[in-house]
XYZ file of C-alpha atoms in Angstrom:
555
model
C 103.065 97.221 118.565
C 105.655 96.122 116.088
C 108.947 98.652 117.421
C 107.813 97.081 120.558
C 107.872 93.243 119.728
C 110.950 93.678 117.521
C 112.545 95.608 120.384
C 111.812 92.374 122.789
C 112.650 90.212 120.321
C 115.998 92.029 119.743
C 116.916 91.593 123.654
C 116.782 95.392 124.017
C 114.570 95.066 126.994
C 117.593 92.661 128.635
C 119.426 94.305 131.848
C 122.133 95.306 129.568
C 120.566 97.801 127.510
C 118.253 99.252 130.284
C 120.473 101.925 131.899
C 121.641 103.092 129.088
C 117.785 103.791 127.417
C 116.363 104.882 131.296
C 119.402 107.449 131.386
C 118.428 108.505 127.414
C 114.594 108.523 128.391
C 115.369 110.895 131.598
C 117.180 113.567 128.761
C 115.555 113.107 126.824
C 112.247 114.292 129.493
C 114.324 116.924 130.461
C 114.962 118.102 127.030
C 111.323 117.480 126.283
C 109.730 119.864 129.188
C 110.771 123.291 128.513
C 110.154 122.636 124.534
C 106.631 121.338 125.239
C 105.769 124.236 127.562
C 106.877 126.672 124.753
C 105.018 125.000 121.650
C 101.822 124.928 123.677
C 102.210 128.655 124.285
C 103.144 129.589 121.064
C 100.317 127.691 119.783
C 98.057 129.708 121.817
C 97.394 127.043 124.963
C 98.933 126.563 128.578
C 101.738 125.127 128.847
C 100.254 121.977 130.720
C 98.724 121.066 127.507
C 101.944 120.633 126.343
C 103.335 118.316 128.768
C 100.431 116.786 128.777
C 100.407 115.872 125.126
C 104.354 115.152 125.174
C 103.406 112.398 127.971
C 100.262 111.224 126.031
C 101.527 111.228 122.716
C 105.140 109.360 123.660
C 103.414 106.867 125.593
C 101.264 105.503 122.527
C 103.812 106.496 119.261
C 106.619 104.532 122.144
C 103.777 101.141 122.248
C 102.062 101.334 118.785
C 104.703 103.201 116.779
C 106.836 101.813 113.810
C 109.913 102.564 114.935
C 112.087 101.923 118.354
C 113.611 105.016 119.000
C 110.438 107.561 118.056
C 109.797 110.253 120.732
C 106.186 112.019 120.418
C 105.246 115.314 121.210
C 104.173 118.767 120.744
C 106.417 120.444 117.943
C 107.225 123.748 116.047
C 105.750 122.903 112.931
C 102.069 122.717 114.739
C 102.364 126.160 116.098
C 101.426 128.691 112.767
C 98.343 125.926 112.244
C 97.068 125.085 115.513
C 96.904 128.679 116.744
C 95.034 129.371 113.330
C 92.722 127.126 114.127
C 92.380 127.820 118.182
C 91.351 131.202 116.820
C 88.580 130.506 114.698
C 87.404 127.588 116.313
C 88.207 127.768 119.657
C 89.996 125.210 121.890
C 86.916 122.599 121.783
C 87.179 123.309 117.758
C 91.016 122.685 118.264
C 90.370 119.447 120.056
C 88.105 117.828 117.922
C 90.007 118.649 114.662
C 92.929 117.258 116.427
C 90.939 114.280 117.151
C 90.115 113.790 113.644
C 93.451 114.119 112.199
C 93.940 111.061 114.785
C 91.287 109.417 112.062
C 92.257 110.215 109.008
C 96.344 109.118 110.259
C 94.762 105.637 111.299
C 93.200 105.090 107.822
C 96.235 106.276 105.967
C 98.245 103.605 107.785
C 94.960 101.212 106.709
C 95.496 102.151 103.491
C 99.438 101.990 103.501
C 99.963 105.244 102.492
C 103.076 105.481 104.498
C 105.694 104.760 102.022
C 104.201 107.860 99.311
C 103.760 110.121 102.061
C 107.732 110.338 102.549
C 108.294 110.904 98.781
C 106.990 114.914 99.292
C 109.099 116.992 97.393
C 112.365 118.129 98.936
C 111.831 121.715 98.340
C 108.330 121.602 99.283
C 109.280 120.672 102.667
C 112.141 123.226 103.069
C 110.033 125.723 101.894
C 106.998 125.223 104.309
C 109.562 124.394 106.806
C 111.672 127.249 106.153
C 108.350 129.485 105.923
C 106.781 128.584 109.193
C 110.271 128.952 111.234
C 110.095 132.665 110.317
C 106.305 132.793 111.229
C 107.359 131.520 114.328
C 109.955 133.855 114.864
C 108.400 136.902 114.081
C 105.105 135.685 116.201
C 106.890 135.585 119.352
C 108.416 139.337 119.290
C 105.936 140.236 121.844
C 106.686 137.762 124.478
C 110.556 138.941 123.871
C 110.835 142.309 123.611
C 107.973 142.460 126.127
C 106.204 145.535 124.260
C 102.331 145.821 124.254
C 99.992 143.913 122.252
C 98.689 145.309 119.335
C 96.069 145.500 117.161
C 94.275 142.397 115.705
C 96.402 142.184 111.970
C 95.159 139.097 109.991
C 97.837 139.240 107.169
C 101.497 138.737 107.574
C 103.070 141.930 106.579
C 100.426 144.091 108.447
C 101.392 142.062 112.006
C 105.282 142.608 111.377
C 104.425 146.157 110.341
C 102.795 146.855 113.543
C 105.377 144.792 115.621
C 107.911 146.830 113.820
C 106.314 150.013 114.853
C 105.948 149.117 118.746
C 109.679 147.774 119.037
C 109.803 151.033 121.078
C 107.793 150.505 123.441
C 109.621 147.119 124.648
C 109.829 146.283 128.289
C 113.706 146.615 128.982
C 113.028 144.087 131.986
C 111.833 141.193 130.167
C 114.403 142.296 127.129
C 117.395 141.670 129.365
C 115.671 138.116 130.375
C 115.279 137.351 126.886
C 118.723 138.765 125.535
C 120.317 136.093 128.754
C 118.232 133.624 127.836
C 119.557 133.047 123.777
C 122.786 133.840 125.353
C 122.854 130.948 127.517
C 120.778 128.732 124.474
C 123.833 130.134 122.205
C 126.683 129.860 124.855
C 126.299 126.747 126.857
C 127.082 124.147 123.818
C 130.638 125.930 124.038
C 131.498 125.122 127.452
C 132.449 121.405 128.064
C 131.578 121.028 131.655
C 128.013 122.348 131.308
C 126.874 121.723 127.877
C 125.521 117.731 128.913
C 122.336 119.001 130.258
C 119.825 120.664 127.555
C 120.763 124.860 127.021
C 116.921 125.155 126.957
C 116.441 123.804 130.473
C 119.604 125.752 131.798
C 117.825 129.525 129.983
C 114.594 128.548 131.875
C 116.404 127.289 134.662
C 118.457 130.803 134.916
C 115.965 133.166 133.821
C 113.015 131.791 136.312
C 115.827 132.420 139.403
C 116.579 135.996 137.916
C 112.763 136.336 137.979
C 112.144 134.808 140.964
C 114.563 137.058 143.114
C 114.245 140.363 141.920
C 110.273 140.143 140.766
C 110.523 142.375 137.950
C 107.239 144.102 137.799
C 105.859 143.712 133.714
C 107.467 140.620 133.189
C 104.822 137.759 132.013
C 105.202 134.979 133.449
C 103.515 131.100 133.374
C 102.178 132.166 136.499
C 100.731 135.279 135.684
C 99.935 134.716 132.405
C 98.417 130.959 132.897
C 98.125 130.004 136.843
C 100.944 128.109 137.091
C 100.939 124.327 136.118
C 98.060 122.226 137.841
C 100.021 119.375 139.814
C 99.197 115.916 138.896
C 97.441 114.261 135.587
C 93.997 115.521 134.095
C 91.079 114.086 134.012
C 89.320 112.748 130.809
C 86.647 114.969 128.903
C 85.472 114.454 126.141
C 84.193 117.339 123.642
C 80.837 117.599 122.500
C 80.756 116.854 118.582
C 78.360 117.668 116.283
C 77.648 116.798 112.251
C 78.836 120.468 111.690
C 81.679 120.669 113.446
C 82.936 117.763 111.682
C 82.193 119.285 108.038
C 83.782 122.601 108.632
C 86.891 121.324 110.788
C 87.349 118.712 107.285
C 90.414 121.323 106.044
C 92.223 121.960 109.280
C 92.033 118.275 110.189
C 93.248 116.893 107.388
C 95.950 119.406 107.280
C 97.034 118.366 111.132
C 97.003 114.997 109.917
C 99.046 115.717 106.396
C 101.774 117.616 108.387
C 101.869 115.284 111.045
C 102.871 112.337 108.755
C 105.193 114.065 107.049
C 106.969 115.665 109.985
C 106.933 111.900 111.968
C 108.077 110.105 108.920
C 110.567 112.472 108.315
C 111.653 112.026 111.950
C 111.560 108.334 111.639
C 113.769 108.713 108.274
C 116.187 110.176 110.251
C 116.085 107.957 113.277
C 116.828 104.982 110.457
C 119.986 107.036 109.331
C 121.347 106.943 113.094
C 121.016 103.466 113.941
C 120.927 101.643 110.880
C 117.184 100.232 111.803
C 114.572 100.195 109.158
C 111.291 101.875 110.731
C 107.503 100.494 109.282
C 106.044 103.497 107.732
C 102.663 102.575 108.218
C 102.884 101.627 111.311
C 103.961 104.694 112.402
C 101.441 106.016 110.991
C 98.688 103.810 113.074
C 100.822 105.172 116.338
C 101.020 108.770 115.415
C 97.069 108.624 114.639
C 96.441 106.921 118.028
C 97.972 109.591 119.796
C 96.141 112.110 118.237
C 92.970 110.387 119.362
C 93.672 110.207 122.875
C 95.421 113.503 123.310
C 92.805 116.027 123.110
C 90.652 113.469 125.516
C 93.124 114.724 128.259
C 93.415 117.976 127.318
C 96.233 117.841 124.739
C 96.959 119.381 121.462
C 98.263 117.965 118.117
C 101.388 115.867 118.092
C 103.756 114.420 115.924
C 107.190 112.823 115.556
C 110.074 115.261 117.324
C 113.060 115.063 115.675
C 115.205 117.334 117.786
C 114.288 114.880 120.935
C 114.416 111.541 118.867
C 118.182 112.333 117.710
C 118.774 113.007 121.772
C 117.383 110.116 122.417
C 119.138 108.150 119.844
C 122.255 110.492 120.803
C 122.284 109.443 124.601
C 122.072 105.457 123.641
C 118.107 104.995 123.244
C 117.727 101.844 120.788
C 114.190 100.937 122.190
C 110.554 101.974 123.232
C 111.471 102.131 126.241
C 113.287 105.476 126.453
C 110.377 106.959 125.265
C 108.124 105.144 128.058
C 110.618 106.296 130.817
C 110.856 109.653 129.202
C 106.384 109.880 129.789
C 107.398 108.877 133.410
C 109.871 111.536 133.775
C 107.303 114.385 132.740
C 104.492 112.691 135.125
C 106.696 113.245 137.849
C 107.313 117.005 136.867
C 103.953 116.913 137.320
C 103.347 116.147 140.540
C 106.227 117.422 142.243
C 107.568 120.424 140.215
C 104.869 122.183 138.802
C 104.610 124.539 141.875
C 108.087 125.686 140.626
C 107.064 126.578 137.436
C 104.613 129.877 138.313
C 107.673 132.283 137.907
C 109.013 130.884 134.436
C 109.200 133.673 132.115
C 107.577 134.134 128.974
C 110.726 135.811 127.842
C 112.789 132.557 128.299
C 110.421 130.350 126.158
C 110.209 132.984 123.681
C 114.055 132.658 123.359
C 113.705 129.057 123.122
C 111.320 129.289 120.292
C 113.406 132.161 118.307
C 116.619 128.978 118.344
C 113.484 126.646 117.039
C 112.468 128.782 114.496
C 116.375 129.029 113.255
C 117.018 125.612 113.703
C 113.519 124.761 111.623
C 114.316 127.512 108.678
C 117.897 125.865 108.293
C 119.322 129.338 107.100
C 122.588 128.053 105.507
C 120.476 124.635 103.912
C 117.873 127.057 102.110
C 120.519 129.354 101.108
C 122.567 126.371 99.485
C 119.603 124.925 97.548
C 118.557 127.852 96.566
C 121.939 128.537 95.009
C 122.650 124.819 93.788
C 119.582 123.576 92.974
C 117.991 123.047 89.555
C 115.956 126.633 88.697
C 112.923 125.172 88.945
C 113.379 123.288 92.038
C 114.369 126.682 93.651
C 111.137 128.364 92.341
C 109.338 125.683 94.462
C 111.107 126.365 97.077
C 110.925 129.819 97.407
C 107.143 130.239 96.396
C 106.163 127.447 99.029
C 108.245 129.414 101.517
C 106.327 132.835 100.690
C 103.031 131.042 100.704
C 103.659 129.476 104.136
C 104.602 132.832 105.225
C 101.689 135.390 103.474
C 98.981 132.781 102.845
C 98.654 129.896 105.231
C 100.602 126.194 105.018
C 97.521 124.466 103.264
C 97.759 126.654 100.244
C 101.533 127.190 100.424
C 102.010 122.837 100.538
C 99.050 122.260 97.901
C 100.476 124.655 95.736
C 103.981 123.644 96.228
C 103.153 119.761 95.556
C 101.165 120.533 92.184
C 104.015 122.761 91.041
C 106.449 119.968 91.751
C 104.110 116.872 90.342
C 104.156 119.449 87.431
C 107.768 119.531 87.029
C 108.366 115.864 87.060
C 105.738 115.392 84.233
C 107.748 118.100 82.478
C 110.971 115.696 82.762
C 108.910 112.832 82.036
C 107.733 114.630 78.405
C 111.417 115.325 77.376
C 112.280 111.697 78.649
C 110.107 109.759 76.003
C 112.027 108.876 73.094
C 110.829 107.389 70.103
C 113.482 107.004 67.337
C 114.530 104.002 64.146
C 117.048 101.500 64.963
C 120.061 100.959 61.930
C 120.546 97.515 61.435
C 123.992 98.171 62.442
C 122.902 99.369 65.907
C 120.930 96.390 66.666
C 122.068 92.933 68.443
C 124.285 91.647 66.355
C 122.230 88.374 65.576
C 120.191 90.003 63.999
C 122.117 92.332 62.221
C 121.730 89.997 58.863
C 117.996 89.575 58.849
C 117.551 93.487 58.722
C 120.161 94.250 56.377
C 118.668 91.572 54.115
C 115.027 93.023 54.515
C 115.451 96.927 53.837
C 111.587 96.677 53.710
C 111.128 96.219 57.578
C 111.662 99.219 60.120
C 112.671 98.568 63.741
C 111.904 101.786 66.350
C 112.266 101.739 70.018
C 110.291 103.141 72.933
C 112.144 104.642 75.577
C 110.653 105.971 78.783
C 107.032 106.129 79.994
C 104.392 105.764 77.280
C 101.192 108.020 79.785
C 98.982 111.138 78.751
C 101.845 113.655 79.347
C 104.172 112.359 76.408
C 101.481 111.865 73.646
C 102.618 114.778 71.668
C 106.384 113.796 71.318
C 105.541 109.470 70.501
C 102.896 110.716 68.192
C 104.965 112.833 66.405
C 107.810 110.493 66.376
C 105.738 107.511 64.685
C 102.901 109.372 62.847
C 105.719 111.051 61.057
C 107.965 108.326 59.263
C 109.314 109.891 55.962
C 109.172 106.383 54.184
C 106.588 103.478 53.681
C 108.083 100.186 55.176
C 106.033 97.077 54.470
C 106.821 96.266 58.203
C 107.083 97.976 61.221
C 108.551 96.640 64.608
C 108.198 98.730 67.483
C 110.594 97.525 70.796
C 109.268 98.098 73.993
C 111.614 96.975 76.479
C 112.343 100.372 78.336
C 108.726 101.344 78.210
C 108.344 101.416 82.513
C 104.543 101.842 82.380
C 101.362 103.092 80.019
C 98.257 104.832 80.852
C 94.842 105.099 78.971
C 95.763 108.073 76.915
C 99.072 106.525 75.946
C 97.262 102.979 75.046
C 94.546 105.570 72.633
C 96.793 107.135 71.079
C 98.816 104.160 70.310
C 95.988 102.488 68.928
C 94.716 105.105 66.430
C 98.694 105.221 65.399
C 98.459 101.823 64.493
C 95.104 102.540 62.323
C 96.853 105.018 60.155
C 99.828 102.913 59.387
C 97.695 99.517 58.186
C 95.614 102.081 56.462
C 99.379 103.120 54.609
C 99.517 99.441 53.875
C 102.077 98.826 57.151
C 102.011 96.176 59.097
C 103.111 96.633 62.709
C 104.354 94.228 65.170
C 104.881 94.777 68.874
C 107.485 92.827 71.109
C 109.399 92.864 74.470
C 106.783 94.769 76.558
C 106.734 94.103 79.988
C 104.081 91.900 81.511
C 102.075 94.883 83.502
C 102.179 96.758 80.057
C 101.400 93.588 78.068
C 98.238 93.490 80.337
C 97.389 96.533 79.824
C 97.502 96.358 76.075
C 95.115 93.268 76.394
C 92.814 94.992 78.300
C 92.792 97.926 76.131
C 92.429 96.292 72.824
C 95.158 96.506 71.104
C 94.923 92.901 69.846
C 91.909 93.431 68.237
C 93.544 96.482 65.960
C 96.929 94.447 65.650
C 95.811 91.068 65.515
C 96.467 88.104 67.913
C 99.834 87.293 66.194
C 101.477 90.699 66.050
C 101.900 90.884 70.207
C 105.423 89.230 70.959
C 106.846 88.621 74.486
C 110.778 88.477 72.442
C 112.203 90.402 69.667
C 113.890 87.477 67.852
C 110.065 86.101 67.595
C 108.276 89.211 66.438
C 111.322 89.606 63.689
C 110.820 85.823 62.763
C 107.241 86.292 62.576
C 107.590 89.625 60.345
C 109.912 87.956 57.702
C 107.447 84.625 57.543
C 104.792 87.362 56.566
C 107.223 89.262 54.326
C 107.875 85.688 52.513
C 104.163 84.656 52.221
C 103.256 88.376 50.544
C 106.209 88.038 48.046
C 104.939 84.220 47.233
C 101.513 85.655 46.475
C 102.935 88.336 44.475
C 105.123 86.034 42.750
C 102.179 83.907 42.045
């Protein structure tokens, strides 16, 4: 409850701000219940399940969320996965995957995993966005142009084949409803007087009278297709889970619960960017998970952070938890006094709803700009994480895409090691003398990370000196971090150049490194006395040895 306490503590609950977030709340409901009916039926359930998880999921993410101005619900992104999984496990196989998810968000937030999940790749999550925006777009065809359904196509390009193929067969009635529909969607933000009020509400709004009055015969419709919308709240059930279910719903839950954080993170992200307030990542997290619990108990679906409806929210002066708390009461009252209203709603309208979604989600001109701009290998993650999404499925396309891209950065890291000697005349200038007095010592510096993917380059870089120095200092002061590999390799380094009669000093590492070192060893190849916290010391202690060998020599 920590949007909530801030919120109070904050005085955002004082008379002054409470019109202004009951008036974004109500909008932000109205904005909320066409969307929510659409997602649900795109994702292969009624469109009370929607509302039902918009109310559900708003009320908890609005009480136990990490952020003030978070608004819950039902979203595009969910569609492509959840109707995956409605179809091979059925809406009690749905339910308890989605329940889950719920889990594996709460322990994520347990484990403060909030702060990494947000670091996913850019073009990852274009591509995957990008990818299931056109799955969405193509899927609902058949609730647009109205033709008939056809044939059961598991792959991609054989359901858009087929789709292609009975494009001639469309149902001109619903066509027209659908064609008015995005018209008034694409129209309505133009015209000053009308554009206040959500263009999705005003397309349902106008294509449900158009229905309503002249009853086309053919055209689907919530009412025909679903029931209508029960009145009033459901009542709790709770599914029937078994030891199996839970191992083979593993995949598709975790997935639910990976897309959900990233989608409400990336939501919050954004939310932080309007009004300036820093959001608790984990927290969120714990809310987001919570709502996923409870959800399917009342006959919801999956739900996540909504950015579209946050931004209105934030848009139409939300700045606390309660907007998103008014908004739940909004969509109860839909509920009990509107949902007769609803049995003539077109399929046609939502499905022009959803074809603006899926534009809106692909960001056309975005993935055409990064694509053109971006770094070439950035833009090959992009564009094979997109084509996954699209001919695969969104767990393969987002694992791939997230390996390619952890790839990559190890492939910058490599090339970012640098190993190279110091001239005398490059170093601090207090110490300029000592070196230039002592040709017989050789200083080197470490740059960048010293871990298993940049072996090859430090190896080569010290294994390799062309001359035999009596001493060798090695400067560690830009090394970030080390791993095991980095540490081994180091060490057996070290062997070979005592066994070339060089003795080798290391200095300025930071402490984490320096502990690492201990732990590893290192002393015990070096030597207590050749570990040094400063420079100056490891170059005092290397011409005190230098002195004592000549004296014995000498002698």
């Amino acid at each position: 409850m920590i949007a909530l306490k801030e919120a109070y503590n904050a005085g955002l609950f004082k008379s002054e701000h409470l019109g202004k977030n009951i008036s974004a709340g109500i909008v932000v409901g109205i904005v909320a219940m066409p969307l929510a009916m659409a997602f649900a039926i795109a994702s292969g359930v009624s469109p009370a399940q929607g509302i039902y998880t918009a109310i559900i999921s708003a009320f908890f993410v609005s009480i136990f969320g990490g952020s003030r101005v978070q608004i819950a619900g039902p979203t595009g992104a969910f569609i492509v996965l959840l109707s995956g999984i409605l179809m091979q496990y059925g809406l009690a196989g749905l339910q308890i995957a989605t329940m889950m998810a719920g889990i594996i968000l709460i322990l994520m937030s347990l484990a403060k995993l909030g702060d990494v999940i947000r670091f996913i790749p850019a073009p990852v999550i274009v591509g995957f966005t990008a990818g299931i925006g056109v799955t969405i777009w193509v899927g609902q065809w058949q609730s647009f142009f109205g033709f008939p359904p056809i044939a059961h196509a598991e792959m991609f390009h054989e359901k858009l084949y087929l789709m292609i193929l009975a494009l001639p067969q469309s149902h001109i009635p619903t066509l027209i409803i659908s064609l008015i529909s995005l018209a008034i969607i694409l129209i309505v933000p133009k015209i000053p007087l009308v554009k206040k009020l959500p263009t999705p509400l005003w397309a349902m709004v106008v294509a449900t009278c158009i229905q309503s009055y002249f009853q086309f015969p053919g055209v689907a419709t919530i009412g025909t297709a679903f029931g209508g919308i029960p009145q009033g709240l459901p009542s709790l059930t709770i599914p029937e889970i078994s030891l199996s279910d839970v191992f083979a719903l593993i995949g598709p839950a975790f997935t639910i619960a990976m897309l959900g954080s990233i989608e409400s993170l990336l939501s919050a992200v954004v939310a932080d960017g309007m009004t300036g307030h820093q959001h608790n990542s984990n927290q969120e997290l714990f809310g987001q998970g919570l709502a996923n619990i409870i959800c399917p108990l009342f006959g919801g679906i999956a739900a996540t952070g909504a950015i579209a409806r946050t931004a209105t929210n934030i848009r139409q002066g939300g700045t606390s938890p309660l907007a998103g708390l008014v908004h739940c009461v909004f969509l109860v009252f839909v509920l009990f006094c509107l949902a007769p209203l609803a049995e003539n709603i077109p399929l046609a309208s939502m499905a022009a709803i959803l074809f603006v979604v899926a534009y809106n989600m692909s960001d056309v001109p975005n993935f055409i700009r990064l694509i053109r701009v971006a770094p070439r290998a950035d833009s090959l993650i992009l564009l094979i994480t997109f084509f996954l999404t699209i001919f695969t499925d969104l767990v393969v396309a987002v694992n791939v895409g997230v390996v390619l891209a952890i790839l990559q950065f190890m492939r910058k890291m490599v090339f970012s090691v640098d190993v190279h000697a110091i001239h005398h005349t490059e170093i601090e200038p207090q110490f300029q003398k000592e070196l230039e007095h002592h040709p017989e010592m050789l200083v080197y510096t470490i740059e960048g990370p010293l871990f298993f993917g940049a072996v090859n380059a430090f190896e080569r870089s010290l294994a390799h000196i062309d001359k035999d120095p009596k001493s060798l200092i090695l400067r560690f002061e830009s090394v970030p971090f080390v791993d095991l590999s980095g540490l081994k390799m180091l060490n057996e380094i070290i062997k070979n150049l005592q066994k070339r009669g060089i003795e080798v000093y290391l200095c300025e590492a930071n402490p984490q490194v320096r502990r690492h070192m201990y732990r590893a060893g290192l002393f015990r190849t070096l030597g207590r006395k050749h570990l040094w916290r400063k420079f100056s010391t490891a170059l005092e202690k290397c011409e005190n040895d230098l002195a004592a060998k000549n004296e014995l020599k000498e002698d």
